[in-house]
CSV table of C-alpha atoms in Angstrom, one decimal:
chain,number,residue,atom,x,y,z
A,1,UNK,CA,-20.9,-21.0,-0.3
A,2,UNK,CA,-18.5,-19.3,1.7
A,3,UNK,CA,-16.9,-22.8,3.7
A,4,UNK,CA,-17.8,-24.7,0.3
A,5,UNK,CA,-15.2,-22.2,-1.6
A,6,UNK,CA,-12.2,-22.2,1.2
A,7,UNK,CA,-12.8,-26.2,1.3
A,8,UNK,CA,-12.4,-26.1,-2.4
A,9,UNK,CA,-9.5,-24.1,-2.1
A,10,UNK,CA,-8.0,-26.7,0.6
A,11,UNK,CA,-8.5,-29.4,-1.9
A,12,UNK,CA,-6.7,-27.5,-4.5
A,13,UNK,CA,-3.7,-27.0,-1.9
A,14,UNK,CA,-3.7,-30.3,-0.7
A,15,UNK,CA,-3.2,-31.4,-4.8
A,16,UNK,CA,-0.4,-29.2,-5.0
A,17,UNK,CA,1.1,-30.0,-1.7
A,18,UNK,CA,1.2,-33.7,-3.1
A,19,UNK,CA,2.9,-32.7,-6.1
A,20,UNK,CA,5.3,-30.5,-4.4
A,21,UNK,CA,6.2,-33.2,-1.7
A,22,UNK,CA,6.7,-35.7,-4.0
A,23,UNK,CA,9.2,-33.8,-6.3
A,24,UNK,CA,11.4,-32.9,-2.9
A,25,UNK,CA,11.0,-36.0,-1.3
A,26,UNK,CA,12.3,-38.0,-4.1
A,27,UNK,CA,15.7,-36.1,-4.1
A,28,UNK,CA,16.1,-37.2,-0.6
A,29,UNK,CA,15.8,-41.0,-1.2
A,30,UNK,CA,17.8,-41.4,-4.8
A,31,UNK,CA,20.5,-43.2,-3.1
A,32,UNK,CA,18.2,-45.7,-1.4
A,33,UNK,CA,16.5,-46.2,-4.8
A,34,UNK,CA,19.6,-46.7,-6.5
A,35,UNK,CA,20.9,-49.2,-4.1
A,36,UNK,CA,17.5,-51.5,-4.1
A,37,UNK,CA,16.6,-51.3,-7.5
A,38,UNK,CA,19.8,-51.4,-9.2
A,39,UNK,CA,20.0,-48.1,-11.1
A,40,UNK,CA,23.2,-47.1,-13.0
A,41,UNK,CA,24.0,-43.8,-12.3
A,42,UNK,CA,22.6,-42.4,-15.9
A,43,UNK,CA,19.6,-44.3,-15.3
A,44,UNK,CA,18.9,-43.0,-11.7
A,45,UNK,CA,18.3,-39.6,-13.2
A,46,UNK,CA,15.3,-40.7,-15.0
A,47,UNK,CA,13.6,-40.9,-11.8
A,48,UNK,CA,13.5,-37.2,-11.6
A,49,UNK,CA,13.4,-36.5,-15.4
A,50,UNK,CA,10.7,-38.7,-16.4
A,51,UNK,CA,8.4,-36.6,-14.4
A,52,UNK,CA,9.8,-33.4,-15.3
A,53,UNK,CA,9.7,-33.9,-19.1
A,54,UNK,CA,6.0,-35.2,-18.9
A,55,UNK,CA,4.9,-32.7,-15.9
A,56,UNK,CA,6.5,-29.7,-18.4
A,57,UNK,CA,5.3,-30.7,-21.6
A,58,UNK,CA,1.7,-31.4,-20.8
A,59,UNK,CA,0.7,-28.5,-18.7
A,60,UNK,CA,-0.2,-26.1,-21.4
A,61,UNK,CA,-2.1,-28.8,-23.5
A,62,UNK,CA,-3.9,-29.9,-20.1
A,63,UNK,CA,-5.0,-26.0,-19.0
A,64,UNK,CA,-7.0,-26.0,-22.6
A,65,UNK,CA,-8.2,-29.0,-22.4
A,66,UNK,CA,-9.6,-28.1,-18.9
A,67,UNK,CA,-11.3,-25.0,-20.6
A,68,UNK,CA,-12.9,-27.3,-23.4
A,69,UNK,CA,-14.1,-30.3,-21.5
A,70,UNK,CA,-14.2,-29.0,-17.9
A,71,UNK,CA,-11.8,-28.1,-15.3
A,72,UNK,CA,-13.3,-30.2,-12.5
A,73,UNK,CA,-13.0,-33.1,-15.1
A,74,UNK,CA,-9.5,-32.2,-15.6
A,75,UNK,CA,-8.5,-31.9,-11.7
A,76,UNK,CA,-10.3,-34.9,-10.9
A,77,UNK,CA,-8.7,-37.3,-14.1
A,78,UNK,CA,-5.1,-35.9,-13.0
A,79,UNK,CA,-5.7,-36.3,-9.3
A,80,UNK,CA,-6.6,-40.0,-9.9
A,81,UNK,CA,-4.2,-40.8,-12.2
A,82,UNK,CA,-1.5,-39.5,-9.8
A,83,UNK,CA,-2.6,-41.5,-7.2
A,84,UNK,CA,-2.7,-44.6,-9.0
A,85,UNK,CA,0.6,-43.7,-10.5
A,86,UNK,CA,2.0,-43.4,-6.8
A,87,UNK,CA,0.8,-46.9,-6.0
A,88,UNK,CA,2.7,-48.4,-8.8
A,89,UNK,CA,6.2,-46.6,-8.1
A,90,UNK,CA,5.9,-47.3,-4.5
A,91,UNK,CA,5.3,-51.3,-5.6
A,92,UNK,CA,8.0,-50.9,-8.5
A,93,UNK,CA,10.4,-53.9,-8.5
A,94,UNK,CA,12.8,-52.6,-11.1
A,95,UNK,CA,13.8,-49.7,-12.9
A,96,UNK,CA,11.5,-49.5,-16.0
A,97,UNK,CA,8.5,-49.9,-13.7
A,98,UNK,CA,9.7,-46.7,-11.6
A,99,UNK,CA,10.4,-44.6,-14.5
A,100,UNK,CA,7.2,-45.4,-16.3
A,101,UNK,CA,5.3,-45.0,-13.0
A,102,UNK,CA,6.9,-41.3,-12.6
A,103,UNK,CA,6.0,-40.4,-16.0
A,104,UNK,CA,2.5,-41.4,-15.4
A,105,UNK,CA,2.8,-39.2,-12.2
A,106,UNK,CA,3.9,-36.4,-14.3
A,107,UNK,CA,0.7,-36.6,-16.7
A,108,UNK,CA,-1.3,-36.6,-13.7
A,109,UNK,CA,0.3,-33.8,-11.9
A,110,UNK,CA,0.3,-31.8,-15.1
A,111,UNK,CA,-3.3,-32.5,-15.6
A,112,UNK,CA,-4.3,-31.3,-12.2
A,113,UNK,CA,-2.0,-28.7,-11.7
A,114,UNK,CA,-2.7,-27.0,-14.8
A,115,UNK,CA,-6.5,-26.4,-13.8
A,116,UNK,CA,-5.7,-25.0,-10.5
A,117,UNK,CA,-5.3,-21.5,-10.2
A,118,UNK,CA,-8.1,-21.3,-13.4
A,119,UNK,CA,-10.3,-22.8,-10.6
A,120,UNK,CA,-9.3,-20.4,-8.0
A,121,UNK,CA,-10.3,-17.4,-10.3
A,122,UNK,CA,-13.7,-18.2,-10.5
A,123,UNK,CA,-14.2,-19.3,-6.8
A,124,UNK,CA,-12.4,-15.8,-5.5
A,125,UNK,CA,-13.9,-12.7,-7.6
A,126,UNK,CA,-13.1,-10.5,-4.9
A,127,UNK,CA,-9.5,-9.2,-4.8
A,128,UNK,CA,-9.0,-9.3,-1.1
A,129,UNK,CA,-10.3,-12.7,-1.2
A,130,UNK,CA,-8.2,-14.2,-4.4
A,131,UNK,CA,-5.2,-12.4,-2.8
A,132,UNK,CA,-5.7,-14.3,0.1
A,133,UNK,CA,-6.2,-17.6,-1.7
A,134,UNK,CA,-3.3,-17.4,-3.8
A,135,UNK,CA,-1.3,-16.6,-0.5
A,136,UNK,CA,-2.8,-19.9,0.7
A,137,UNK,CA,-1.6,-21.6,-2.4
A,138,UNK,CA,1.6,-20.0,-2.7
A,139,UNK,CA,2.6,-21.1,0.8
A,140,UNK,CA,1.7,-24.7,0.3
A,141,UNK,CA,4.2,-24.9,-2.5
A,142,UNK,CA,6.8,-23.4,-0.7
A,143,UNK,CA,6.5,-24.9,2.6
A,144,UNK,CA,5.8,-28.4,0.7
A,145,UNK,CA,9.4,-28.4,-0.8
A,146,UNK,CA,11.1,-27.9,2.7
A,147,UNK,CA,8.5,-30.5,4.4
A,148,UNK,CA,9.4,-32.9,1.6
A,149,UNK,CA,13.2,-33.1,2.1
A,150,UNK,CA,12.2,-33.9,6.3
A,151,UNK,CA,10.0,-36.3,5.3
A,152,UNK,CA,11.6,-38.2,2.7
A,153,UNK,CA,14.9,-38.4,5.0
A,154,UNK,CA,12.5,-39.7,7.7
A,155,UNK,CA,10.6,-42.0,5.8
A,156,UNK,CA,13.3,-43.6,3.8
A,157,UNK,CA,15.2,-44.1,7.0
A,158,UNK,CA,12.5,-45.2,9.3
A,159,UNK,CA,10.5,-47.2,6.5
A,160,UNK,CA,11.8,-48.0,3.2
A,161,UNK,CA,12.1,-45.7,0.2
A,162,UNK,CA,8.9,-47.1,-1.2
A,163,UNK,CA,6.6,-45.2,1.7
A,164,UNK,CA,7.9,-41.9,0.1
A,165,UNK,CA,5.3,-42.7,-2.9
A,166,UNK,CA,2.6,-44.5,-0.8
A,167,UNK,CA,2.4,-41.5,1.5
A,168,UNK,CA,0.4,-39.9,-1.8
A,169,UNK,CA,-2.5,-42.6,-1.4
A,170,UNK,CA,-4.2,-41.2,1.3
A,171,UNK,CA,-3.5,-37.6,0.7
A,172,UNK,CA,-4.8,-38.3,-3.0
A,173,UNK,CA,-8.0,-40.4,-1.8
A,174,UNK,CA,-9.0,-37.3,0.5
A,175,UNK,CA,-8.7,-34.8,-2.3
A,176,UNK,CA,-10.8,-36.6,-4.4
A,177,UNK,CA,-13.6,-37.4,-2.3
A,178,UNK,CA,-13.5,-33.6,-1.3
A,179,UNK,CA,-13.1,-32.4,-4.4
A,180,UNK,CA,-16.3,-34.0,-6.1
A,181,UNK,CA,-19.3,-32.1,-3.8
A,182,UNK,CA,-16.4,-29.1,-3.2
A,183,UNK,CA,-15.1,-27.8,-6.8
A,184,UNK,CA,-17.6,-25.7,-9.0
A,185,UNK,CA,-18.9,-27.7,-12.0
A,186,UNK,CA,-18.1,-26.0,-15.0
A,187,UNK,CA,-19.5,-26.3,-18.7
A,188,UNK,CA,-17.6,-28.0,-21.4
A,189,UNK,CA,-16.9,-25.9,-24.4
A,190,UNK,CA,-15.9,-28.5,-26.7
A,191,UNK,CA,-18.7,-28.7,-28.6
A,192,UNK,CA,-18.0,-25.3,-30.3
A,193,UNK,CA,-15.1,-26.5,-32.0
A,194,UNK,CA,-13.1,-28.9,-30.5
A,195,UNK,CA,-9.5,-29.3,-29.6
A,196,UNK,CA,-6.7,-28.1,-32.1
A,197,UNK,CA,-4.9,-31.5,-32.9
A,198,UNK,CA,-2.0,-30.5,-34.4
A,199,UNK,CA,-1.4,-27.5,-32.6
A,200,UNK,CA,-1.8,-30.0,-29.5
A,201,UNK,CA,0.9,-32.3,-31.3
A,202,UNK,CA,3.4,-29.5,-32.1
A,203,UNK,CA,3.3,-27.8,-28.5
A,204,UNK,CA,3.8,-31.3,-26.8
A,205,UNK,CA,6.5,-32.2,-28.7
A,206,UNK,CA,8.1,-29.1,-28.7
A,207,UNK,CA,8.1,-28.9,-25.1
A,208,UNK,CA,9.0,-32.4,-24.6
A,209,UNK,CA,12.2,-31.7,-26.8
A,210,UNK,CA,13.2,-28.5,-25.0
A,211,UNK,CA,12.6,-30.1,-21.6
A,212,UNK,CA,14.5,-33.1,-22.4
A,213,UNK,CA,17.6,-31.1,-24.2
A,214,UNK,CA,17.7,-28.9,-21.0
A,215,UNK,CA,17.8,-31.6,-18.8
A,216,UNK,CA,20.5,-33.7,-20.3
A,217,UNK,CA,22.8,-30.4,-20.8
A,218,UNK,CA,25.0,-31.8,-17.7
A,219,UNK,CA,25.7,-35.2,-19.3
A,220,UNK,CA,26.2,-33.6,-23.1
A,221,UNK,CA,27.5,-30.1,-22.6
A,222,UNK,CA,25.8,-27.0,-23.9
A,223,UNK,CA,27.6,-26.7,-27.0
A,224,UNK,CA,27.5,-30.1,-28.2
A,225,UNK,CA,26.2,-31.2,-31.6
A,226,UNK,CA,23.5,-33.0,-29.7
A,227,UNK,CA,22.4,-30.3,-27.6
A,228,UNK,CA,22.3,-27.8,-30.2
A,229,UNK,CA,20.4,-29.9,-32.7
A,230,UNK,CA,17.9,-31.0,-30.3
A,231,UNK,CA,17.3,-27.3,-28.9
A,232,UNK,CA,16.7,-26.3,-32.7
A,233,UNK,CA,14.3,-28.9,-33.1
A,234,UNK,CA,12.3,-27.9,-30.1
A,235,UNK,CA,12.5,-24.0,-31.1
A,236,UNK,CA,10.9,-25.0,-34.8
A,237,UNK,CA,8.3,-27.3,-33.1
A,238,UNK,CA,7.2,-24.3,-31.1
A,239,UNK,CA,7.8,-21.7,-33.8
A,240,UNK,CA,5.3,-24.0,-35.7
A,241,UNK,CA,2.9,-24.0,-32.7
A,242,UNK,CA,2.8,-20.2,-32.6
A,243,UNK,CA,2.2,-20.0,-36.6
A,244,UNK,CA,-0.5,-22.6,-36.0
A,245,UNK,CA,-1.8,-20.7,-33.4
A,246,UNK,CA,-1.9,-17.4,-35.2
A,247,UNK,CA,-3.7,-18.9,-38.5
A,248,UNK,CA,-5.9,-21.7,-37.6
A,249,UNK,CA,-9.7,-20.8,-37.0
A,250,UNK,CA,-9.9,-22.6,-33.5
A,251,UNK,CA,-6.5,-22.3,-32.0
A,252,UNK,CA,-5.6,-24.3,-28.7
A,253,UNK,CA,-3.7,-21.4,-27.3
A,254,UNK,CA,-5.5,-18.4,-28.4
A,255,UNK,CA,-2.2,-15.9,-28.9
A,256,UNK,CA,-5.0,-12.8,-27.5
A,257,UNK,CA,-3.7,-13.8,-24.0
A,258,UNK,CA,-0.4,-12.7,-24.6
A,259,UNK,CA,-1.4,-9.2,-25.3
A,260,UNK,CA,-2.1,-8.7,-21.7
A,261,UNK,CA,1.2,-7.4,-20.1
A,262,UNK,CA,0.2,-8.5,-17.0
A,263,UNK,CA,0.4,-11.9,-18.3
A,264,UNK,CA,3.2,-12.0,-20.6
A,265,UNK,CA,5.3,-9.9,-18.0
A,266,UNK,CA,4.2,-12.3,-15.0
A,267,UNK,CA,5.3,-15.1,-16.9
A,268,UNK,CA,8.4,-13.9,-17.9
A,269,UNK,CA,9.2,-12.7,-14.2
A,270,UNK,CA,8.4,-16.2,-12.9
A,271,UNK,CA,10.9,-18.0,-15.2
A,272,UNK,CA,13.7,-15.7,-14.0
A,273,UNK,CA,12.9,-15.9,-10.5
A,274,UNK,CA,12.1,-19.8,-10.3
A,275,UNK,CA,15.6,-19.9,-12.3
A,276,UNK,CA,17.6,-18.1,-9.6
A,277,UNK,CA,16.1,-19.5,-6.8
A,278,UNK,CA,16.7,-23.3,-7.8
A,279,UNK,CA,20.2,-22.1,-6.5
A,280,UNK,CA,18.6,-21.6,-3.2
A,281,UNK,CA,16.2,-24.6,-2.9
A,282,UNK,CA,18.7,-27.3,-4.1
A,283,UNK,CA,22.0,-25.9,-4.2
A,284,UNK,CA,21.7,-24.7,-0.1
A,285,UNK,CA,20.9,-28.5,0.5
A,286,UNK,CA,23.9,-29.8,-1.4
A,287,UNK,CA,26.2,-27.2,0.3
A,288,UNK,CA,24.7,-28.1,3.6
A,289,UNK,CA,25.5,-31.7,3.1
A,290,UNK,CA,28.4,-32.0,0.7
A,291,UNK,CA,30.6,-29.1,2.5
A,292,UNK,CA,28.9,-28.9,6.4
A,293,UNK,CA,28.3,-32.5,6.7
A,294,UNK,CA,24.4,-32.5,7.4
A,295,UNK,CA,22.0,-35.4,7.2
A,296,UNK,CA,19.3,-35.6,4.9
A,297,UNK,CA,16.9,-35.0,7.7
A,298,UNK,CA,19.2,-32.4,9.3
A,299,UNK,CA,19.2,-30.6,6.0
A,300,UNK,CA,15.4,-30.3,5.8
A,301,UNK,CA,15.4,-29.2,9.5
A,302,UNK,CA,17.9,-26.5,8.9
A,303,UNK,CA,15.8,-25.0,5.8
A,304,UNK,CA,12.6,-25.2,7.8
A,305,UNK,CA,13.1,-21.6,8.8
A,306,UNK,CA,12.8,-20.5,5.6
A,307,UNK,CA,9.3,-22.4,5.2
A,308,UNK,CA,8.4,-21.0,8.3
A,309,UNK,CA,8.8,-17.1,7.6
A,310,UNK,CA,7.2,-17.9,3.9
A,311,UNK,CA,4.3,-19.1,5.7
A,312,UNK,CA,4.0,-16.4,8.0
A,313,UNK,CA,4.6,-13.7,5.4
A,314,UNK,CA,2.1,-15.4,2.7
A,315,UNK,CA,-0.6,-16.3,5.1
A,316,UNK,CA,-0.4,-13.3,7.3
A,317,UNK,CA,0.6,-10.2,5.5
A,318,UNK,CA,0.9,-10.8,1.7
A,319,UNK,CA,-3.2,-10.7,1.1
A,320,UNK,CA,-3.0,-7.5,3.1
A,321,UNK,CA,0.0,-5.8,1.4
A,322,UNK,CA,-1.4,-6.8,-1.9
A,323,UNK,CA,-4.9,-4.9,-1.4
A,324,UNK,CA,-2.9,-2.0,0.1
A,325,UNK,CA,0.1,-1.3,-2.3
A,326,UNK,CA,-0.8,-3.4,-5.4
A,327,UNK,CA,0.3,-6.7,-6.5
A,328,UNK,CA,3.3,-5.1,-8.5
A,329,UNK,CA,4.8,-3.0,-5.6
A,330,UNK,CA,4.8,-6.3,-3.2
A,331,UNK,CA,6.4,-7.9,-6.2
A,332,UNK,CA,9.3,-5.6,-6.3
A,333,UNK,CA,9.8,-5.5,-2.9
A,334,UNK,CA,9.8,-9.3,-2.9
A,335,UNK,CA,12.4,-9.4,-5.5
A,336,UNK,CA,14.6,-7.2,-3.5
A,337,UNK,CA,14.5,-9.5,-0.5
A,338,UNK,CA,15.3,-12.7,-2.6
A,339,UNK,CA,18.4,-10.6,-4.2
A,340,UNK,CA,19.4,-10.1,-0.5
A,341,UNK,CA,19.2,-14.2,-0.2
A,342,UNK,CA,21.5,-14.9,-2.9
A,343,UNK,CA,24.0,-12.2,-2.3
A,344,UNK,CA,24.3,-13.3,1.1
A,345,UNK,CA,25.0,-17.0,-0.2
A,346,UNK,CA,27.6,-15.6,-2.5
A,347,UNK,CA,29.8,-15.2,0.8
A,348,UNK,CA,29.2,-18.5,2.7
A,349,UNK,CA,32.4,-19.6,4.0
A,350,UNK,CA,33.7,-23.2,3.9
A,351,UNK,CA,33.5,-23.5,7.6
A,352,UNK,CA,30.0,-22.0,8.3
A,353,UNK,CA,28.3,-20.8,11.4
A,354,UNK,CA,24.2,-21.6,10.8
A,355,UNK,CA,23.4,-18.6,13.3
A,356,UNK,CA,25.6,-16.0,11.4
A,357,UNK,CA,25.7,-17.3,8.3
A,358,UNK,CA,22.8,-19.2,7.1
A,359,UNK,CA,19.7,-18.3,9.1
A,360,UNK,CA,19.9,-14.8,8.0
A,361,UNK,CA,19.3,-15.9,4.2
A,362,UNK,CA,16.7,-18.4,5.6
A,363,UNK,CA,14.9,-15.3,7.2
A,364,UNK,CA,14.9,-13.4,4.0
A,365,UNK,CA,13.3,-16.0,2.4
A,366,UNK,CA,10.1,-14.3,3.0
A,367,UNK,CA,10.7,-12.4,-0.1
A,368,UNK,CA,9.3,-15.6,-1.5
A,369,UNK,CA,6.0,-15.4,0.2
A,370,UNK,CA,5.5,-11.8,-1.1
A,371,UNK,CA,6.5,-12.6,-4.2
A,372,UNK,CA,4.8,-15.8,-5.2
A,373,UNK,CA,1.4,-14.5,-4.3
A,374,UNK,CA,1.8,-11.2,-6.3
A,375,UNK,CA,3.0,-12.9,-9.1
A,376,UNK,CA,0.3,-15.5,-9.4
A,377,UNK,CA,-2.3,-12.7,-9.6
A,378,UNK,CA,-0.5,-10.9,-11.7
A,379,UNK,CA,-0.3,-13.9,-14.0
A,380,UNK,CA,-4.2,-14.5,-13.8
A,381,UNK,CA,-5.5,-10.9,-13.8
A,382,UNK,CA,-5.4,-10.8,-17.9
A,383,UNK,CA,-7.5,-13.7,-18.3
A,384,UNK,CA,-11.1,-13.8,-19.2
A,385,UNK,CA,-13.3,-16.6,-17.6
A,386,UNK,CA,-13.0,-18.7,-20.8
A,387,UNK,CA,-9.2,-18.7,-20.9
A,388,UNK,CA,-8.5,-19.2,-17.4
A,389,UNK,CA,-7.7,-22.8,-17.5
A,390,UNK,CA,-5.0,-21.9,-20.4
A,391,UNK,CA,-3.6,-19.2,-18.1
A,392,UNK,CA,-3.4,-21.4,-15.5
A,393,UNK,CA,-1.5,-23.8,-17.7
A,394,UNK,CA,0.5,-21.6,-19.5
A,395,UNK,CA,1.9,-20.1,-15.7
A,396,UNK,CA,2.7,-23.4,-14.5
A,397,UNK,CA,4.5,-24.1,-17.5
A,398,UNK,CA,6.8,-21.4,-17.6
A,399,UNK,CA,7.6,-22.2,-13.8
A,400,UNK,CA,8.5,-25.6,-15.1
A,401,UNK,CA,10.7,-24.3,-18.0
A,402,UNK,CA,12.6,-22.0,-15.4
A,403,UNK,CA,13.4,-24.7,-13.2
A,404,UNK,CA,14.4,-26.6,-16.1
A,405,UNK,CA,16.8,-24.0,-17.0
A,406,UNK,CA,17.9,-23.5,-13.4
A,407,UNK,CA,18.7,-26.8,-12.8
A,408,UNK,CA,20.7,-27.4,-16.0
A,409,UNK,CA,22.5,-23.9,-16.3
A,410,UNK,CA,23.0,-23.5,-12.5
A,411,UNK,CA,24.3,-26.9,-11.8
A,412,UNK,CA,27.0,-26.8,-14.8
A,413,UNK,CA,28.2,-23.8,-14.0
A,414,UNK,CA,28.8,-24.8,-10.5
A,415,UNK,CA,30.1,-28.2,-11.6
A,416,UNK,CA,32.6,-27.0,-14.1
A,417,UNK,CA,33.9,-24.3,-11.4
A,418,UNK,CA,34.4,-27.2,-9.1
A,419,UNK,CA,36.1,-29.3,-11.7
A,420,UNK,CA,38.7,-27.0,-12.5
A,421,UNK,CA,39.8,-26.1,-9.0
A,422,UNK,CA,39.9,-29.7,-7.8
A,423,UNK,CA,42.0,-30.3,-11.2
A,424,UNK,CA,44.4,-27.4,-10.0
A,425,UNK,CA,44.7,-29.1,-6.2
A,426,UNK,CA,42.4,-26.9,-4.2
A,427,UNK,CA,40.9,-29.2,-1.1
A,428,UNK,CA,37.1,-30.3,-2.2
A,429,UNK,CA,35.2,-28.7,0.5
A,430,UNK,CA,36.8,-25.2,-0.9
A,431,UNK,CA,36.2,-26.3,-4.7
A,432,UNK,CA,32.6,-27.3,-4.1
A,433,UNK,CA,32.0,-24.0,-2.0
A,434,UNK,CA,33.6,-21.6,-4.6
A,435,UNK,CA,31.3,-23.9,-7.3
A,436,UNK,CA,28.2,-23.0,-5.6
A,437,UNK,CA,29.2,-19.2,-4.9
A,438,UNK,CA,29.5,-18.8,-8.9
A,439,UNK,CA,25.9,-20.7,-9.1
A,440,UNK,CA,24.5,-18.1,-6.3
A,441,UNK,CA,25.9,-15.0,-8.0
A,442,UNK,CA,24.4,-15.9,-11.3
A,443,UNK,CA,20.8,-16.6,-9.4
A,444,UNK,CA,21.2,-13.0,-7.9
A,445,UNK,CA,21.7,-11.7,-11.5
A,446,UNK,CA,18.5,-13.4,-12.5
A,447,UNK,CA,16.7,-11.6,-9.9
A,448,UNK,CA,18.0,-8.5,-11.1
A,449,UNK,CA,17.0,-9.2,-14.6
A,450,UNK,CA,13.5,-10.5,-13.1
A,451,UNK,CA,13.0,-7.0,-11.2
A,452,UNK,CA,14.0,-4.9,-14.4
A,453,UNK,CA,11.2,-7.0,-16.0
A,454,UNK,CA,8.6,-6.4,-13.6
A,455,UNK,CA,9.6,-2.8,-13.2
A,456,UNK,CA,9.2,-1.9,-16.9
A,457,UNK,CA,6.3,-4.4,-17.8
A,458,UNK,CA,3.9,-4.7,-15.0
A,459,UNK,CA,2.5,-1.1,-14.6
A,460,UNK,CA,-0.7,-0.9,-12.5
A,461,UNK,CA,-3.7,-0.4,-14.8
A,462,UNK,CA,-5.9,1.6,-12.3
A,463,UNK,CA,-9.1,1.6,-14.7
A,464,UNK,CA,-8.7,-2.7,-14.5
A,465,UNK,CA,-12.4,-4.3,-13.0
A,466,UNK,CA,-11.6,-6.2,-9.9
A,467,UNK,CA,-14.0,-9.2,-10.8
A,468,UNK,CA,-13.1,-12.0,-13.2
A,469,UNK,CA,-16.0,-11.9,-15.2
A,470,UNK,CA,-15.4,-8.7,-16.4
A,471,UNK,CA,-12.0,-8.8,-17.3
A,472,UNK,CA,-11.2,-8.4,-20.8
A,473,UNK,CA,-8.0,-8.9,-22.4
A,474,UNK,CA,-5.6,-5.8,-22.9
A,475,UNK,CA,-5.3,-5.2,-26.7
């Protein structure tokens, strides 16, 4: 049983790796995709947006449906759909087919990702082992993003952009074959009342509209009538969803889950932290390429030390530190290190030395290896067995919302500063660097806000039981 549990963790981590690789690997191959398939500049953004919208909008629904119909079934269906959609994406001969395939990838990824943490909670009831499992899971996500940038450049240069999708086929097939005998069976609960169809429509349409609005801010502007109108519609739909959940007898998302201070606080901290770290994961890559002149593969290699220290800390230290000092204290320490990352980035020069100006930044990224496992444990700690899939879906949803907001807000700030300085006659490299500085400073402020929320809301409950089968909601 012990071996089977760790094999199941490997399956879940492999699925996560496939999803994260797919997200980061695509960004490197975008120029080749545009040249081969004839995308317009505006149309090319939908190679990313179609995936983000489907993924972010369906996580919460998928998590709850996993609770109702079985998390293993949801994981298998999602992994199968993602793998099949990867084949369709790699074989795409035109923009429409690729965008449709990316949307289907987002649907499959949402189905599999939404229930993964819920499965982990039931697999690892003992706190020390659960901390180790969350550390492995967190490392997989962080390392996958960096590996994806290297792999994307190598595959695109050596073979063709199609292989960034074909690489998912053996990974997905292996995950499915191993998942069948190793993932635990869980009972379907749909017979006790089924799903809230109206609530599902409200939350899915609200999240879809909201994420679409955020990802299009750069195109239409934050204060345009289109952005404000769609934003208001998204808020109205989500407000309607909350009202529905408070009044219906069989809610899709029982609001009791938000009464847990650990769940609510961890999700809020995650949104702030992920939004801030977009400025590290993406804008540092742009800085290296556009200002320092690095190639795609060179950029990935330059960021590999960050993945290495995240892996070392999350796999070697995080679980032991969490067991000894508690999740809250480890999270706060990690946030302090991440503030150091973004603080140093506000000072990177136009002509940078990697060893002096950038390597210390990569090493301080170890804070992510501390923060994410601790945050994951806190985000799942208030969830009962019955609501584990919902808590997992909610945690993944807030991660995607934070990412979308980070993409929109920090990119918009950086671009606006760059355009202003360029129009004033400043050199392009200097204008770009100044724009990135503003985004890094904004990200640092978001980390400060995340620290404040964690410090004030995520108090350690010394009376909380350790095992998930004994967990109760904080009311």
